[in-house]
Short mmCIF file of C-alpha atoms and ligand atoms in Angstrom, two decimals:
data_model
loop_
_atom_site.label_atom_id
_atom_site.label_comp_id
_atom_site.label_asym_id
_atom_site.label_seq_id
_atom_site.Cartn_x
_atom_site.Cartn_y
_atom_site.Cartn_z
CA MET A 1 -35.61 -25.67 70.16
CA ARG A 2 -34.12 -27.41 67.09
CA LEU A 3 -36.08 -30.53 66.28
CA VAL A 4 -36.70 -33.12 63.61
CA LEU A 5 -40.03 -35.01 63.64
CA ILE A 6 -39.74 -38.34 61.90
CA GLY A 7 -42.43 -40.92 61.16
CA PRO A 8 -44.58 -42.41 58.41
CA PRO A 9 -47.32 -40.43 56.61
CA GLY A 10 -50.31 -39.98 58.90
CA CYS A 11 -48.35 -40.50 62.13
CA GLY A 12 -49.28 -37.03 63.45
CA LYS A 13 -46.17 -34.95 62.70
CA GLY A 14 -48.22 -32.04 61.35
CA THR A 15 -50.69 -32.11 64.23
CA LEU A 16 -47.93 -32.16 66.84
CA SER A 17 -46.16 -29.35 64.94
CA SER A 18 -49.24 -27.12 65.33
CA PHE A 19 -49.13 -27.74 69.08
CA ILE A 20 -45.40 -26.92 69.27
CA VAL A 21 -45.86 -23.73 67.23
CA LYS A 22 -48.65 -22.62 69.57
CA GLU A 23 -46.95 -23.66 72.80
CA TYR A 24 -43.31 -22.74 72.10
CA GLY A 25 -43.49 -20.35 69.10
CA THR A 26 -40.94 -22.41 67.16
CA PRO A 27 -41.12 -22.05 63.34
CA HIS A 28 -42.54 -25.10 61.57
CA ILE A 29 -40.85 -26.22 58.34
CA SER A 30 -42.84 -28.82 56.42
CA THR A 31 -41.18 -29.67 53.11
CA GLY A 32 -44.46 -31.24 51.95
CA ASP A 33 -46.32 -27.93 52.56
CA ILE A 34 -43.58 -25.95 50.79
CA PHE A 35 -43.69 -28.30 47.78
CA ARG A 36 -47.49 -28.20 47.56
CA GLU A 37 -47.36 -24.37 47.59
CA HIS A 38 -44.83 -24.41 44.72
CA ARG A 39 -46.98 -26.91 42.87
CA ALA A 40 -50.13 -24.80 43.27
CA SER A 41 -48.27 -21.67 42.09
CA GLY A 42 -47.54 -23.38 38.76
CA SER A 43 -43.89 -22.21 38.90
CA SER A 44 -41.32 -24.14 36.86
CA PHE A 45 -40.00 -25.61 40.12
CA GLY A 46 -43.58 -26.63 40.99
CA GLN A 47 -43.97 -28.38 37.64
CA LYS A 48 -40.65 -30.17 38.12
CA ILE A 49 -41.68 -31.69 41.48
CA ALA A 50 -45.39 -32.36 40.74
CA SER A 51 -44.98 -35.85 39.32
CA TYR A 52 -42.97 -37.05 42.32
CA ILE A 53 -45.57 -35.80 44.78
CA ASP A 54 -48.49 -37.27 42.80
CA ARG A 55 -46.86 -40.69 42.68
CA GLY A 56 -45.88 -40.59 46.37
CA GLU A 57 -42.19 -40.72 45.45
CA LEU A 58 -39.41 -38.66 46.94
CA VAL A 59 -38.36 -35.40 45.33
CA PRO A 60 -34.63 -35.67 44.45
CA ASP A 61 -32.30 -34.75 47.31
CA GLU A 62 -30.61 -31.80 45.57
CA LEU A 63 -33.96 -30.06 44.97
CA VAL A 64 -35.05 -30.71 48.56
CA LEU A 65 -31.81 -29.42 50.06
CA ASP A 66 -31.93 -26.15 48.08
CA VAL A 67 -35.43 -25.43 49.37
CA VAL A 68 -34.63 -26.42 52.97
CA PHE A 69 -31.39 -24.46 53.25
CA ASP A 70 -33.02 -21.40 51.77
CA ARG A 71 -35.77 -21.64 54.43
CA LEU A 72 -33.27 -22.33 57.22
CA GLY A 73 -31.38 -19.16 56.32
CA ARG A 74 -34.37 -16.92 57.07
CA PRO A 75 -34.23 -14.82 60.26
CA ASP A 76 -37.07 -16.57 62.12
CA CYS A 77 -35.04 -19.82 62.22
CA ALA A 78 -32.41 -18.15 64.42
CA LYS A 79 -34.61 -19.08 67.40
CA GLY A 80 -35.01 -22.70 66.31
CA PHE A 81 -37.17 -24.81 64.03
CA ILE A 82 -39.23 -27.98 63.78
CA PHE A 83 -38.63 -30.04 60.66
CA ASP A 84 -41.67 -32.05 59.61
CA GLY A 85 -41.10 -34.43 56.68
CA PHE A 86 -37.40 -33.60 56.40
CA PRO A 87 -34.94 -35.29 56.29
CA ARG A 88 -36.30 -38.33 54.46
CA THR A 89 -33.05 -39.89 53.19
CA LEU A 90 -29.65 -40.51 54.68
CA GLN A 91 -28.12 -38.00 52.26
CA GLN A 92 -30.54 -35.31 53.46
CA ALA A 93 -29.82 -36.17 57.11
CA GLU A 94 -26.07 -35.98 56.61
CA ALA A 95 -26.32 -32.67 54.74
CA LEU A 96 -28.44 -31.25 57.57
CA GLN A 97 -25.95 -32.43 60.22
CA GLU A 98 -23.10 -30.80 58.33
CA ARG A 99 -24.96 -27.52 57.85
CA LEU A 100 -26.02 -27.29 61.52
CA HIS A 101 -22.59 -28.34 62.76
CA LYS A 102 -20.95 -25.56 60.69
CA ALA A 103 -23.45 -23.04 62.10
CA GLY A 104 -22.72 -24.25 65.66
CA LYS A 105 -26.45 -24.98 66.08
CA PRO A 106 -26.86 -28.75 66.41
CA LEU A 107 -30.20 -30.54 66.72
CA ASP A 108 -31.60 -30.88 70.26
CA ALA A 109 -33.54 -34.04 69.46
CA VAL A 110 -35.15 -36.20 66.79
CA VAL A 111 -38.67 -37.29 67.74
CA ALA A 112 -39.71 -40.58 66.13
CA PHE A 113 -43.40 -41.55 66.02
CA GLU A 114 -44.41 -45.18 66.41
CA VAL A 115 -47.81 -46.03 64.81
CA PRO A 116 -49.07 -49.33 63.31
CA ASP A 117 -49.74 -49.24 59.53
CA GLU A 118 -53.47 -50.01 59.81
CA ILE A 119 -53.99 -46.88 61.93
CA LEU A 120 -51.98 -44.77 59.45
CA VAL A 121 -54.03 -45.83 56.43
CA GLY A 122 -57.31 -45.26 58.29
CA ARG A 123 -56.21 -41.75 59.28
CA LEU A 124 -55.01 -40.74 55.80
CA VAL A 125 -58.15 -41.74 53.93
CA THR A 126 -60.23 -39.59 56.31
CA ARG A 127 -57.72 -36.71 56.52
CA ARG A 128 -58.68 -33.35 55.02
CA VAL A 129 -56.34 -30.39 54.74
CA CYS A 130 -56.66 -26.70 54.10
CA PRO A 131 -54.64 -25.77 50.98
CA ASN A 132 -54.61 -22.14 52.13
CA CYS A 133 -53.28 -22.31 55.72
CA ASN A 134 -52.26 -26.01 55.89
CA ALA A 135 -54.52 -26.79 58.88
CA VAL A 136 -55.22 -30.51 59.20
CA TYR A 137 -58.59 -32.14 60.00
CA ASN A 138 -60.01 -35.63 60.12
CA ILE A 139 -63.63 -36.19 59.15
CA LYS A 140 -63.89 -38.94 61.78
CA ASN A 141 -61.85 -37.77 64.78
CA CYS A 142 -61.31 -34.07 64.31
CA PRO A 143 -63.90 -32.62 61.88
CA PRO A 144 -64.11 -28.89 61.07
CA LYS A 145 -67.00 -26.97 62.68
CA VAL A 146 -68.60 -26.39 59.26
CA GLU A 147 -68.46 -29.32 56.85
CA ASN A 148 -65.49 -29.18 54.45
CA THR A 149 -64.54 -25.66 55.57
CA CYS A 150 -61.38 -24.62 57.41
CA ASP A 151 -62.10 -23.32 60.94
CA GLN A 152 -59.16 -20.92 60.72
CA CYS A 153 -59.50 -19.29 57.29
CA GLN A 154 -62.86 -20.62 55.93
CA HIS A 155 -61.17 -21.98 52.80
CA GLU A 156 -62.58 -25.18 51.28
CA LEU A 157 -60.79 -28.32 52.54
CA VAL A 158 -59.32 -30.93 50.21
CA HIS A 159 -58.56 -34.64 50.31
CA ARG A 160 -54.93 -34.66 49.14
CA PRO A 161 -54.56 -36.74 45.94
CA ASP A 162 -51.71 -38.66 47.61
CA ASP A 163 -53.96 -39.49 50.60
CA HIS A 164 -55.91 -42.01 48.48
CA GLU A 165 -55.32 -45.68 49.25
CA ASP A 166 -53.30 -46.63 46.13
CA VAL A 167 -50.75 -43.82 46.67
CA ILE A 168 -50.68 -44.31 50.46
CA LYS A 169 -49.32 -47.84 49.98
CA SER A 170 -46.38 -46.62 47.91
CA ARG A 171 -45.71 -43.73 50.34
CA LEU A 172 -45.50 -46.24 53.20
CA GLU A 173 -43.11 -48.42 51.17
CA VAL A 174 -40.95 -45.39 50.37
CA TYR A 175 -40.94 -44.49 54.08
CA ARG A 176 -39.81 -47.98 55.13
CA ARG A 177 -37.13 -48.15 52.45
CA SER A 178 -35.66 -44.62 52.48
CA THR A 179 -36.61 -42.89 55.72
CA GLU A 180 -36.89 -45.54 58.44
CA PRO A 181 -33.11 -46.18 58.35
CA LEU A 182 -32.69 -42.65 59.72
CA ILE A 183 -33.99 -43.90 63.07
CA ASP A 184 -30.80 -45.94 63.56
CA TYR A 185 -28.71 -43.08 62.22
CA TYR A 186 -30.08 -40.64 64.81
CA LYS A 187 -30.00 -43.29 67.55
CA GLY A 188 -26.28 -43.61 66.82
CA LEU A 189 -25.90 -39.85 67.26
CA GLY A 190 -27.68 -40.05 70.63
CA LEU A 191 -30.48 -37.74 69.43
CA LEU A 192 -33.45 -40.12 69.16
CA VAL A 193 -36.52 -40.00 71.41
CA THR A 194 -39.74 -41.91 70.65
CA LEU A 195 -43.44 -41.15 70.96
CA ASP A 196 -46.44 -43.47 70.89
CA GLY A 197 -48.29 -41.82 67.99
CA SER A 198 -51.18 -44.30 67.98
CA GLN A 199 -52.92 -42.21 70.67
CA GLY A 200 -55.13 -39.14 70.14
CA SER A 201 -53.52 -35.74 69.65
CA GLN A 202 -53.94 -34.58 73.26
CA GLU A 203 -52.04 -37.63 74.53
CA VAL A 204 -49.30 -37.11 71.91
CA ASP A 205 -49.02 -33.42 72.92
CA ARG A 206 -48.70 -34.51 76.56
CA GLN A 207 -45.98 -37.05 75.76
CA PHE A 208 -44.13 -34.37 73.80
CA SER A 209 -44.34 -31.85 76.67
CA VAL A 210 -42.72 -34.39 79.00
CA LEU A 211 -39.91 -34.99 76.50
CA ALA A 212 -39.47 -31.27 75.73
CA ALA A 213 -38.88 -30.48 79.41
CA LYS A 214 -35.65 -32.48 79.05
CA PHE A 215 -34.26 -30.87 75.90
CA SER A 216 -35.73 -27.36 75.60
P1 AMP B 301 -45.66 -34.79 53.14
O1 AMP B 301 -46.63 -33.67 53.16
O2 AMP B 301 -44.56 -34.63 54.15
O3 AMP B 301 -46.34 -36.14 53.24
O4 AMP B 301 -44.93 -34.75 51.71
C1 AMP B 301 -45.68 -34.88 50.51
C2 AMP B 301 -44.76 -35.26 49.37
O5 AMP B 301 -43.76 -34.24 49.17
C3 AMP B 301 -43.94 -36.54 49.60
O6 AMP B 301 -44.69 -37.71 49.30
C4 AMP B 301 -42.78 -36.31 48.64
O7 AMP B 301 -43.17 -36.51 47.29
C5 AMP B 301 -42.51 -34.82 48.81
N1 AMP B 301 -41.54 -34.57 49.92
C6 AMP B 301 -41.79 -33.90 51.08
N2 AMP B 301 -40.69 -33.82 51.84
C7 AMP B 301 -39.71 -34.47 51.16
C8 AMP B 301 -38.35 -34.75 51.43
N3 AMP B 301 -37.75 -34.36 52.57
N4 AMP B 301 -37.64 -35.45 50.50
C9 AMP B 301 -38.21 -35.84 49.33
N5 AMP B 301 -39.49 -35.62 49.02
C10 AMP B 301 -40.26 -34.93 49.93
#
């Protein structure tokens, strides 16, 4: 299965990705997770991208594409992949199309999440993530078993600095301006399917399973 998940921050891309990994064994590629790992490592690449992430702005396309194509070239992606948070600009989307076309491995579908802004903001301010294994929790709807501790690896959870209300607003603006136009782009390519992401995760997983039966 070769998929792109597209939608605003907090729409549930990461949560659905965990379900797909478990259910179908498809590798999950989250550019946000990759960038945060670089950032935490303190590498020179990590330092270069830190200010973009902290301000909720997009990392420049050429840096993103290097990281993504390197990841895509690894052996596990031969059986497919789920992109979460990539592509985010038309230039990224076109570069991906070209790369996959050349490899003779086109996308099966692009899944777009539809969620009202007020739900997104509410979810992000209560979201907590594990910086070690990238598991996602929500202190309201999906809390860990032990407060502030990851169920999977027992690492301390964090409230991402860009999940605070001031940065969330600019991330949503960036999404509307740079990423939302990709919905029309993929519609034009006949790849777009939509999900109602305002529902709980079990309902989103169910909607995805119905869609996946058609393209997997
Ligand atoms: P995410 O975890 O997907 O919300 O991404 C966190 C941050 O990483 C974003 O706000 C951007 O600063 C950066 N980022 C992740 N993916 C991309 C991408 N495809 N293009 C540009 N910047 C990205």
